XYZ file of C-alpha atoms in Angstrom:
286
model
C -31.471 -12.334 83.463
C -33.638 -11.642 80.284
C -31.636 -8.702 79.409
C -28.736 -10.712 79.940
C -30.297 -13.052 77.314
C -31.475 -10.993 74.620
C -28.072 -9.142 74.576
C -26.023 -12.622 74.157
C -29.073 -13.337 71.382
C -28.145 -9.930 69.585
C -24.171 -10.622 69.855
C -24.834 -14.061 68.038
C -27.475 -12.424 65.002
C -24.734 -9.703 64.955
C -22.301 -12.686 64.669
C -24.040 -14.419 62.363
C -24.605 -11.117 60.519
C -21.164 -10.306 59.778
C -20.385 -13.607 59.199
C -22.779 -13.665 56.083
C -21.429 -10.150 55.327
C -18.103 -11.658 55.276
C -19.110 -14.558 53.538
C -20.730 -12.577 50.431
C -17.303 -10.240 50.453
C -15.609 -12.872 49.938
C -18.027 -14.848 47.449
C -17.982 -11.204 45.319
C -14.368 -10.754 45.914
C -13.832 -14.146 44.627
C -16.653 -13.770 41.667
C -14.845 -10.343 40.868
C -11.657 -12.904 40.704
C -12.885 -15.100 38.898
C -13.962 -12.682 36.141
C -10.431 -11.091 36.103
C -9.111 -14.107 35.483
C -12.067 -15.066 32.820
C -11.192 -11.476 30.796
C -7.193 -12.200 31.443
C -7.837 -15.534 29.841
C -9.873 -14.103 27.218
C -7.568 -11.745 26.239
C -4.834 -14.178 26.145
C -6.764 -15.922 23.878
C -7.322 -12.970 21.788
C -3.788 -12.285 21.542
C -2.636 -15.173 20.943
C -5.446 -15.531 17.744
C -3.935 -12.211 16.774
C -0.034 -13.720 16.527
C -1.666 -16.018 14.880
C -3.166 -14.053 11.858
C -0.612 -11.585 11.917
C 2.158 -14.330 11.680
C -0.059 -16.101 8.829
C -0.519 -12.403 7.140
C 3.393 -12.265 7.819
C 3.808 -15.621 5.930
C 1.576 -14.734 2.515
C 3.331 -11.098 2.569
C 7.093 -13.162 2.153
C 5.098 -15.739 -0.262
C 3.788 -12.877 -2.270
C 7.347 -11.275 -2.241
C 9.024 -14.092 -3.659
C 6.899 -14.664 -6.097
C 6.574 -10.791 -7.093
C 10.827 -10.978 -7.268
C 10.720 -14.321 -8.809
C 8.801 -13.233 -11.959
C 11.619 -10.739 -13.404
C 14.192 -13.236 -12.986
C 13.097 -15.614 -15.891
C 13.235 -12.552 -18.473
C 16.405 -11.305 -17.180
C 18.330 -14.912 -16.941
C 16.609 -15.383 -20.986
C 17.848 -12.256 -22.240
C 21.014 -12.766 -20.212
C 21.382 -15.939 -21.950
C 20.788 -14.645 -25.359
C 23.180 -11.494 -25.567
C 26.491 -13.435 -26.814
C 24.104 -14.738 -29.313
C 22.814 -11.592 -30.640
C 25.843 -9.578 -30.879
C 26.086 -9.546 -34.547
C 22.384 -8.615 -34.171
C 22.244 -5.117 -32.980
C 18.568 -4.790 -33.047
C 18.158 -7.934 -30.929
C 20.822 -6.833 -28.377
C 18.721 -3.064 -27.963
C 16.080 -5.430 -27.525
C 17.884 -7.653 -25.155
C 19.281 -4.759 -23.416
C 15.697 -3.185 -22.953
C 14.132 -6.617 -21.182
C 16.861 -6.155 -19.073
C 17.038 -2.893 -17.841
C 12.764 -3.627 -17.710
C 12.802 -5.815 -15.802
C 15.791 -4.398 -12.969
C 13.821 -1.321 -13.124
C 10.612 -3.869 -12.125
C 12.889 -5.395 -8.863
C 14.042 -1.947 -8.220
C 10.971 -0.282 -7.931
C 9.028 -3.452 -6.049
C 12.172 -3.236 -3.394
C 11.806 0.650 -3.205
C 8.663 0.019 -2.379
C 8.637 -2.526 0.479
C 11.619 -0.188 1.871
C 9.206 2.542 1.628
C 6.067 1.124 3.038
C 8.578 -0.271 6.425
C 9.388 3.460 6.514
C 5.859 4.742 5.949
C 4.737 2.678 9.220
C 7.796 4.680 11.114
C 7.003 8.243 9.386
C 10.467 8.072 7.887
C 10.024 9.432 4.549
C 13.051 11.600 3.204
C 11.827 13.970 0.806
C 15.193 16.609 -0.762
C 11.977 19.478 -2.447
C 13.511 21.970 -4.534
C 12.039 23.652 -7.459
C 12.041 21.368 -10.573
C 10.614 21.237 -13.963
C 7.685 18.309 -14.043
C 7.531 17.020 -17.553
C 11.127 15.828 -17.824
C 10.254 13.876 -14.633
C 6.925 12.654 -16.121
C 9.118 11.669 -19.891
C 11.382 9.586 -17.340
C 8.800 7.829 -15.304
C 7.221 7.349 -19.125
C 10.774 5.304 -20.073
C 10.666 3.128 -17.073
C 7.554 1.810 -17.567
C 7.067 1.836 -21.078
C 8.884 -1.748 -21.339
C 6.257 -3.462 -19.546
C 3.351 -1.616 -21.493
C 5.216 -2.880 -24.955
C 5.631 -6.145 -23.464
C 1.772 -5.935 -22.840
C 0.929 -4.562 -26.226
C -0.789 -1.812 -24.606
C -1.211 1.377 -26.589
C 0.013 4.702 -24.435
C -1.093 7.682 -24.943
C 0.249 11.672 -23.253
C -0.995 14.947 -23.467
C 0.977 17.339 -22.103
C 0.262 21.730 -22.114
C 3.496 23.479 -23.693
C 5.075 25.630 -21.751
C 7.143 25.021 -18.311
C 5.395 23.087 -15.095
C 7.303 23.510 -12.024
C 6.553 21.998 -9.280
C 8.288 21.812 -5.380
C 9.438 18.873 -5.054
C 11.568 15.503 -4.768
C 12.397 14.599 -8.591
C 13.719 10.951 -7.576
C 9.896 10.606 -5.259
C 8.173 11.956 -7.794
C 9.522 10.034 -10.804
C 8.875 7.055 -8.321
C 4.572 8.209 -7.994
C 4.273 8.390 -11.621
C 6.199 5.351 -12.575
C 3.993 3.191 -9.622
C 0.941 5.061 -11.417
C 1.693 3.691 -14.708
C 2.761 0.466 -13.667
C -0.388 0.052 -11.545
C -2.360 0.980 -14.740
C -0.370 -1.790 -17.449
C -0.543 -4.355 -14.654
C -4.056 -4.200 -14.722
C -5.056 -3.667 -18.179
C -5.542 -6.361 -20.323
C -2.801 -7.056 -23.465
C -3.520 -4.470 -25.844
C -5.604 -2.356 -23.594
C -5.527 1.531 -23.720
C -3.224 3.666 -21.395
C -3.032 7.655 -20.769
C -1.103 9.935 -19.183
C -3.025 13.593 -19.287
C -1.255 16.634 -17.426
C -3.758 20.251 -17.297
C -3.214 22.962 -15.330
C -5.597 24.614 -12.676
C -5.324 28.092 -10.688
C -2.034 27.269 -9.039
C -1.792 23.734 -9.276
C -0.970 21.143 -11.762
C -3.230 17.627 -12.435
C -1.304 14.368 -13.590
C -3.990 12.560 -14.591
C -3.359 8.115 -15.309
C -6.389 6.345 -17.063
C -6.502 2.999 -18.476
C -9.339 0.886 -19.633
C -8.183 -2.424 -17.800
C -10.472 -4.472 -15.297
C -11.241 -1.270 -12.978
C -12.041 -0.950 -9.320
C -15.233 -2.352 -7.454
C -17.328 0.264 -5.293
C -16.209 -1.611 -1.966
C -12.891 -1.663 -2.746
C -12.582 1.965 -4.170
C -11.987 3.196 -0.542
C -9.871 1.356 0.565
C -7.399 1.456 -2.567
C -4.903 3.344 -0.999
C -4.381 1.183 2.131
C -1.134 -0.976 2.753
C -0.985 -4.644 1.324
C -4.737 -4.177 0.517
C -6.140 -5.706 -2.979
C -9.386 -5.981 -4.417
C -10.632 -9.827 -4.787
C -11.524 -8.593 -8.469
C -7.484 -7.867 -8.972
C -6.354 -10.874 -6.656
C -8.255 -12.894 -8.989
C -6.025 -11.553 -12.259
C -2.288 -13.091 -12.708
C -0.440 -10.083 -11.584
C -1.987 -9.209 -8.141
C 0.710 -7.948 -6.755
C 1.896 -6.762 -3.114
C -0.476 -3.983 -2.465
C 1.860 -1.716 -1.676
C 2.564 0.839 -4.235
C -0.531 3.115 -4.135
C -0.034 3.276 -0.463
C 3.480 4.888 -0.884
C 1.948 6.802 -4.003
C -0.474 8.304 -1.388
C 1.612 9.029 1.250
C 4.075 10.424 -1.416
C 1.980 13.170 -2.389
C 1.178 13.698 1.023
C 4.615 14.628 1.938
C 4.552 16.880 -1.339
C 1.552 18.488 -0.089
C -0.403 17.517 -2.762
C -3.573 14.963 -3.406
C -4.272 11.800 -5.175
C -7.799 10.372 -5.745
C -9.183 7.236 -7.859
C -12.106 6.759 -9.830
C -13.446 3.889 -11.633
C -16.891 2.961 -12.648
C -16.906 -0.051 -11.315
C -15.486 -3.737 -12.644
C -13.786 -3.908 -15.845
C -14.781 -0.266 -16.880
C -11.240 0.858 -16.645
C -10.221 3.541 -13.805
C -8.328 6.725 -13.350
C -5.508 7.775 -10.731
C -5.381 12.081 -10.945
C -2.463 13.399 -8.714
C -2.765 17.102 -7.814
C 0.391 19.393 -7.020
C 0.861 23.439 -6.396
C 2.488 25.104 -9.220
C 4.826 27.532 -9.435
C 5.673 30.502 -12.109
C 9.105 30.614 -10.854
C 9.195 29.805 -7.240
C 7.734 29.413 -4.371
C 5.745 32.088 -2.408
Protein backbone atom coordinates (compact mmCIF):
# COMPACT_ATOMS: atom_id res chain seq x y z
CA UNK A 1 0.00 0.00 0.00
CA UNK A 2 2.77 2.62 0.86
CA UNK A 3 4.72 1.71 -2.11
CA UNK A 4 1.69 1.95 -3.98
CA UNK A 5 1.52 5.54 -2.59
CA UNK A 6 4.81 6.96 -2.91
CA UNK A 7 4.95 5.73 -6.59
CA UNK A 8 1.47 7.61 -7.50
CA UNK A 9 3.29 10.67 -5.30
CA UNK A 10 6.44 10.43 -7.69
CA UNK A 11 4.15 10.14 -11.02
CA UNK A 12 2.39 13.48 -9.88
CA UNK A 13 6.06 15.55 -8.84
CA UNK A 14 7.19 13.96 -12.18
CA UNK A 15 3.90 15.44 -13.55
CA UNK A 16 4.16 18.47 -12.10
CA UNK A 17 7.85 18.48 -13.12
CA UNK A 18 7.43 18.36 -16.70
CA UNK A 19 4.67 20.42 -16.56
CA UNK A 20 6.90 23.38 -15.25
CA UNK A 21 9.53 22.15 -17.77
CA UNK A 22 6.98 22.60 -20.35
CA UNK A 23 5.76 25.64 -19.04
CA UNK A 24 9.33 27.50 -19.05
CA UNK A 25 9.83 25.98 -22.88
CA UNK A 26 7.23 27.55 -23.76
CA UNK A 27 7.65 30.93 -21.66
CA UNK A 28 11.48 30.95 -23.42
CA UNK A 29 10.14 29.84 -26.67
CA UNK A 30 7.70 32.58 -26.49
CA UNK A 31 10.39 35.24 -24.88
CA UNK A 32 12.78 34.04 -27.80
CA UNK A 33 9.48 35.13 -29.96
CA UNK A 34 8.95 37.90 -28.68
CA UNK A 35 12.51 39.19 -29.22
CA UNK A 36 12.39 38.07 -32.93
CA UNK A 37 9.67 39.97 -33.38
CA UNK A 38 11.20 43.04 -31.16
CA UNK A 39 14.61 42.91 -33.62
CA UNK A 40 12.14 42.31 -36.85
CA UNK A 41 10.36 45.41 -35.70
CA UNK A 42 13.45 47.17 -35.03
CA UNK A 43 14.84 46.61 -38.13
CA UNK A 44 11.80 47.62 -39.89
CA UNK A 45 12.12 50.63 -38.25
CA UNK A 46 15.62 51.03 -39.24
CA UNK A 47 14.85 50.54 -42.73
CA UNK A 48 12.29 52.37 -43.06
CA UNK A 49 14.48 55.59 -41.31
CA UNK A 50 16.97 54.63 -43.97
CA UNK A 51 14.27 55.19 -47.12
CA UNK A 52 13.76 57.92 -45.40
CA UNK A 53 17.23 59.70 -45.50
CA UNK A 54 18.18 58.17 -48.56
CA UNK A 55 14.92 59.45 -50.30
CA UNK A 56 15.58 63.01 -48.55
CA UNK A 57 19.48 62.68 -49.75
CA UNK A 58 17.72 61.63 -53.15
CA UNK A 59 15.62 64.88 -53.04
CA UNK A 60 18.68 67.61 -52.25
CA UNK A 61 20.90 65.58 -54.94
CA UNK A 62 17.88 66.58 -57.85
CA UNK A 63 17.61 70.15 -55.93
CA UNK A 64 21.31 70.59 -56.18
CA UNK A 65 21.15 69.41 -59.90
CA UNK A 66 18.78 71.86 -60.97
CA UNK A 67 20.20 74.46 -59.55
CA UNK A 68 23.90 73.43 -60.72
CA UNK A 69 22.10 73.24 -64.58
CA UNK A 70 20.07 76.24 -63.90
CA UNK A 71 23.06 78.61 -63.38
CA UNK A 72 24.55 78.33 -67.11
CA UNK A 73 21.30 78.95 -68.57
CA UNK A 74 21.04 82.74 -67.67
CA UNK A 75 24.55 83.44 -69.46
CA UNK A 76 23.74 81.38 -72.36
CA UNK A 77 19.93 82.77 -72.94
CA UNK A 78 21.94 86.66 -72.38
CA UNK A 79 24.51 86.07 -74.81
CA UNK A 80 21.96 84.25 -76.96
CA UNK A 81 19.97 87.29 -76.82
CA UNK A 82 22.69 89.64 -77.64
CA UNK A 83 24.37 88.01 -80.84
CA UNK A 84 21.98 89.72 -83.60
CA UNK A 85 22.93 92.76 -81.75
CA UNK A 86 26.57 92.47 -81.91
CA UNK A 87 27.08 91.37 -85.35
CA UNK A 88 28.55 94.49 -86.62
CA UNK A 89 30.64 94.08 -83.43
CA UNK A 90 33.04 91.33 -84.04
CA UNK A 91 34.82 91.60 -80.82
CA UNK A 92 31.54 91.38 -78.88
CA UNK A 93 30.29 88.36 -80.92
CA UNK A 94 34.03 86.35 -80.04
CA UNK A 95 32.99 87.41 -76.79
CA UNK A 96 29.46 86.29 -77.08
CA UNK A 97 30.51 83.21 -78.74
CA UNK A 98 33.05 82.40 -75.84
CA UNK A 99 30.15 82.73 -72.86
CA UNK A 100 28.53 80.41 -74.89
CA UNK A 101 30.59 77.71 -75.70
CA UNK A 102 31.67 78.40 -71.55
CA UNK A 103 29.08 77.83 -70.37
CA UNK A 104 27.83 74.38 -72.72
CA UNK A 105 31.19 73.19 -71.92
CA UNK A 106 30.00 73.92 -67.94
CA UNK A 107 26.47 71.63 -68.61
CA UNK A 108 28.53 69.25 -70.54
CA UNK A 109 31.01 68.49 -68.17
CA UNK A 110 28.43 68.64 -64.90
CA UNK A 111 26.22 65.92 -67.07
CA UNK A 112 29.44 63.86 -67.88
CA UNK A 113 29.85 63.79 -64.59
CA UNK A 114 26.60 62.59 -62.98
CA UNK A 115 26.70 59.92 -66.01
CA UNK A 116 30.00 59.02 -64.72
CA UNK A 117 29.53 58.83 -61.04
CA UNK A 118 25.96 56.35 -61.93
CA UNK A 119 28.62 54.34 -63.78
CA UNK A 120 31.33 54.55 -61.13
CA UNK A 121 28.73 52.87 -58.55
CA UNK A 122 28.32 49.93 -61.41
CA UNK A 123 32.27 49.73 -62.27
CA UNK A 124 31.35 50.75 -65.79
CA UNK A 125 34.04 53.00 -66.75
CA UNK A 126 35.14 52.78 -70.54
CA UNK A 127 38.57 53.79 -70.83
CA UNK A 128 40.01 53.49 -75.15
CA UNK A 129 44.35 53.85 -73.58
CA UNK A 130 46.63 54.25 -76.33
CA UNK A 131 49.82 56.09 -76.33
CA UNK A 132 49.27 59.91 -76.52
CA UNK A 133 51.17 63.04 -76.14
CA UNK A 134 50.01 64.86 -72.61
CA UNK A 135 50.50 68.54 -73.07
CA UNK A 136 48.19 69.00 -76.05
CA UNK A 137 45.61 67.31 -73.75
CA UNK A 138 46.59 69.54 -70.78
CA UNK A 139 46.49 73.05 -73.54
CA UNK A 140 42.81 71.66 -74.23
CA UNK A 141 41.57 71.04 -70.77
CA UNK A 142 43.43 74.73 -70.27
CA UNK A 143 40.73 76.20 -73.14
CA UNK A 144 37.74 74.71 -71.53
CA UNK A 145 38.14 76.10 -68.44
CA UNK A 146 39.83 79.17 -69.00
CA UNK A 147 36.29 80.99 -69.63
CA UNK A 148 35.21 80.56 -66.21
CA UNK A 149 38.70 81.62 -64.68
CA UNK A 150 38.38 85.04 -66.97
CA UNK A 151 34.93 85.33 -65.93
CA UNK A 152 36.40 85.08 -62.31
CA UNK A 153 39.28 87.41 -62.92
CA UNK A 154 41.53 84.82 -61.74
CA UNK A 155 45.12 84.99 -62.90
CA UNK A 156 46.42 81.36 -64.42
CA UNK A 157 49.50 80.43 -64.47
CA UNK A 158 51.49 76.85 -66.43
CA UNK A 159 54.75 75.54 -66.36
CA UNK A 160 55.32 72.97 -68.50
CA UNK A 161 59.18 70.88 -69.20
CA UNK A 162 59.96 71.04 -73.12
CA UNK A 163 60.25 68.14 -74.66
CA UNK A 164 57.47 65.26 -75.38
CA UNK A 165 55.26 63.63 -72.29
CA UNK A 166 53.54 60.58 -73.28
CA UNK A 167 51.46 59.04 -71.36
CA UNK A 168 48.97 55.59 -71.77
CA UNK A 169 45.98 56.65 -71.83
CA UNK A 170 42.26 57.86 -72.65
CA UNK A 171 42.80 61.52 -74.21
CA UNK A 172 38.87 62.32 -74.01
CA UNK A 173 39.16 60.89 -69.77
CA UNK A 174 42.02 62.58 -69.34
CA UNK A 175 41.18 65.99 -70.83
CA UNK A 176 37.98 65.39 -68.62
CA UNK A 177 40.52 64.98 -64.97
CA UNK A 178 42.31 68.04 -65.79
CA UNK A 179 39.46 70.18 -66.88
CA UNK A 180 37.36 68.93 -63.37
CA UNK A 181 40.87 69.86 -61.68
CA UNK A 182 40.84 73.30 -62.88
CA UNK A 183 37.35 73.90 -62.57
CA UNK A 184 37.39 72.59 -58.98
CA UNK A 185 40.29 75.09 -58.37
CA UNK A 186 38.37 78.60 -60.10
CA UNK A 187 35.18 77.48 -58.37
CA UNK A 188 36.76 77.82 -55.24
CA UNK A 189 39.05 80.63 -55.48
CA UNK A 190 37.96 83.87 -54.82
CA UNK A 191 37.60 86.64 -57.99
CA UNK A 192 40.99 87.48 -58.80
CA UNK A 193 42.61 84.71 -56.91
CA UNK A 194 45.79 82.88 -58.21
CA UNK A 195 45.61 79.58 -60.30
CA UNK A 196 48.51 77.04 -61.51
CA UNK A 197 48.92 74.34 -63.52
CA UNK A 198 52.71 72.81 -62.92
CA UNK A 199 53.68 69.52 -64.93
CA UNK A 200 57.58 67.87 -63.72
CA UNK A 201 58.74 64.77 -64.49
CA UNK A 202 59.93 61.90 -62.08
CA UNK A 203 61.81 58.44 -62.83
CA UNK A 204 59.12 57.09 -65.10
CA UNK A 205 56.25 59.02 -64.30
CA UNK A 206 54.85 62.37 -64.96
CA UNK A 207 53.19 64.92 -62.02
CA UNK A 208 50.25 67.34 -63.10
CA UNK A 209 50.29 69.38 -60.39
CA UNK A 210 46.73 72.14 -59.81
CA UNK A 211 47.25 74.84 -57.01
CA UNK A 212 45.17 77.73 -56.29
CA UNK A 213 45.09 80.06 -53.39
CA UNK A 214 41.16 80.01 -52.91
CA UNK A 215 39.37 79.10 -49.49
CA UNK A 216 41.31 75.59 -49.11
CA UNK A 217 40.36 72.36 -47.45
CA UNK A 218 39.73 71.77 -43.59
CA UNK A 219 41.79 68.82 -41.87
CA UNK A 220 38.42 66.77 -41.37
CA UNK A 221 37.36 67.13 -44.59
CA UNK A 222 40.78 66.53 -46.39
CA UNK A 223 40.02 62.73 -46.28
CA UNK A 224 37.20 62.47 -47.32
CA UNK A 225 37.60 64.87 -50.49
CA UNK A 226 37.46 62.33 -52.89
CA UNK A 227 34.18 60.65 -51.82
CA UNK A 228 30.85 60.85 -53.93
CA UNK A 229 28.41 63.89 -53.35
CA UNK A 230 30.65 64.74 -50.31
CA UNK A 231 31.44 68.65 -49.56
CA UNK A 232 33.14 70.36 -46.93
CA UNK A 233 30.67 72.71 -44.73
CA UNK A 234 33.58 75.37 -45.34
CA UNK A 235 32.75 75.03 -49.37
CA UNK A 236 28.88 74.41 -48.82
CA UNK A 237 28.99 77.62 -47.14
CA UNK A 238 30.55 79.54 -50.50
CA UNK A 239 27.97 80.31 -53.56
CA UNK A 240 29.20 77.66 -55.84
CA UNK A 241 29.09 74.42 -53.72
CA UNK A 242 28.44 72.32 -56.17
CA UNK A 243 27.39 68.47 -56.58
CA UNK A 244 30.34 66.78 -55.09
CA UNK A 245 30.90 64.73 -57.68
CA UNK A 246 33.77 65.60 -59.83
CA UNK A 247 36.83 64.70 -57.68
CA UNK A 248 35.21 61.40 -57.14
CA UNK A 249 35.28 60.61 -60.95
CA UNK A 250 38.76 62.50 -61.03
CA UNK A 251 39.86 59.75 -58.54
CA UNK A 252 38.50 56.90 -59.91
CA UNK A 253 39.76 58.26 -63.33
CA UNK A 254 43.25 57.95 -62.55
CA UNK A 255 42.57 54.82 -61.01
CA UNK A 256 41.55 53.22 -64.16
CA UNK A 257 44.78 54.94 -65.72
CA UNK A 258 46.77 53.37 -63.13
CA UNK A 259 47.90 56.35 -61.82
CA UNK A 260 47.38 58.50 -58.34
CA UNK A 261 45.83 61.66 -57.24
CA UNK A 262 46.34 63.22 -53.75
CA UNK A 263 45.24 66.74 -52.14
CA UNK A 264 46.86 68.98 -49.89
CA UNK A 265 45.83 72.09 -48.31
CA UNK A 266 46.90 73.78 -45.18
CA UNK A 267 43.90 74.13 -43.87
CA UNK A 268 40.88 76.96 -44.41
CA UNK A 269 41.40 79.63 -46.81
CA UNK A 270 45.20 78.81 -47.31
CA UNK A 271 44.58 77.69 -50.81
CA UNK A 272 45.15 73.81 -51.75
CA UNK A 273 46.78 71.64 -54.31
CA UNK A 274 45.40 68.58 -56.46
CA UNK A 275 48.93 66.61 -57.95
CA UNK A 276 47.89 63.74 -60.37
CA UNK A 277 50.64 61.15 -60.98
CA UNK A 278 50.89 59.01 -64.32
CA UNK A 279 53.72 56.42 -65.81
CA UNK A 280 55.60 57.86 -68.60
CA UNK A 281 56.72 56.60 -71.53
CA UNK A 282 59.91 57.35 -73.96
CA UNK A 283 58.09 55.86 -76.76
CA UNK A 284 55.88 53.14 -75.57
CA UNK A 285 54.95 51.01 -73.31
CA UNK A 286 57.10 48.19 -71.76
Amino acid sequence: MNAGLSHRAEMHALQVELARTRALALALALGDENRKLLIAAGASQSREAEAQDAQKRQTALLVMVAHELRNPLMPLRLAAHMLDGARGDDAGHARLQATIKGQVAQMSRLINDLVDGSRMGAGNFRLERTLVELVPLLDLAIETSRPRIDARRQRFSCAMPSGTLKVLGDAVRLVQVFGNLLDNASKYTQEGGDIALEVTRGAGVVMVCVRDNGIGITQEALPLVFGMFVRDAHAAASDSAGLGIGLAVVQQLVKAHEGTVIARSPGKNLGSEFVVTLHAYASGPV
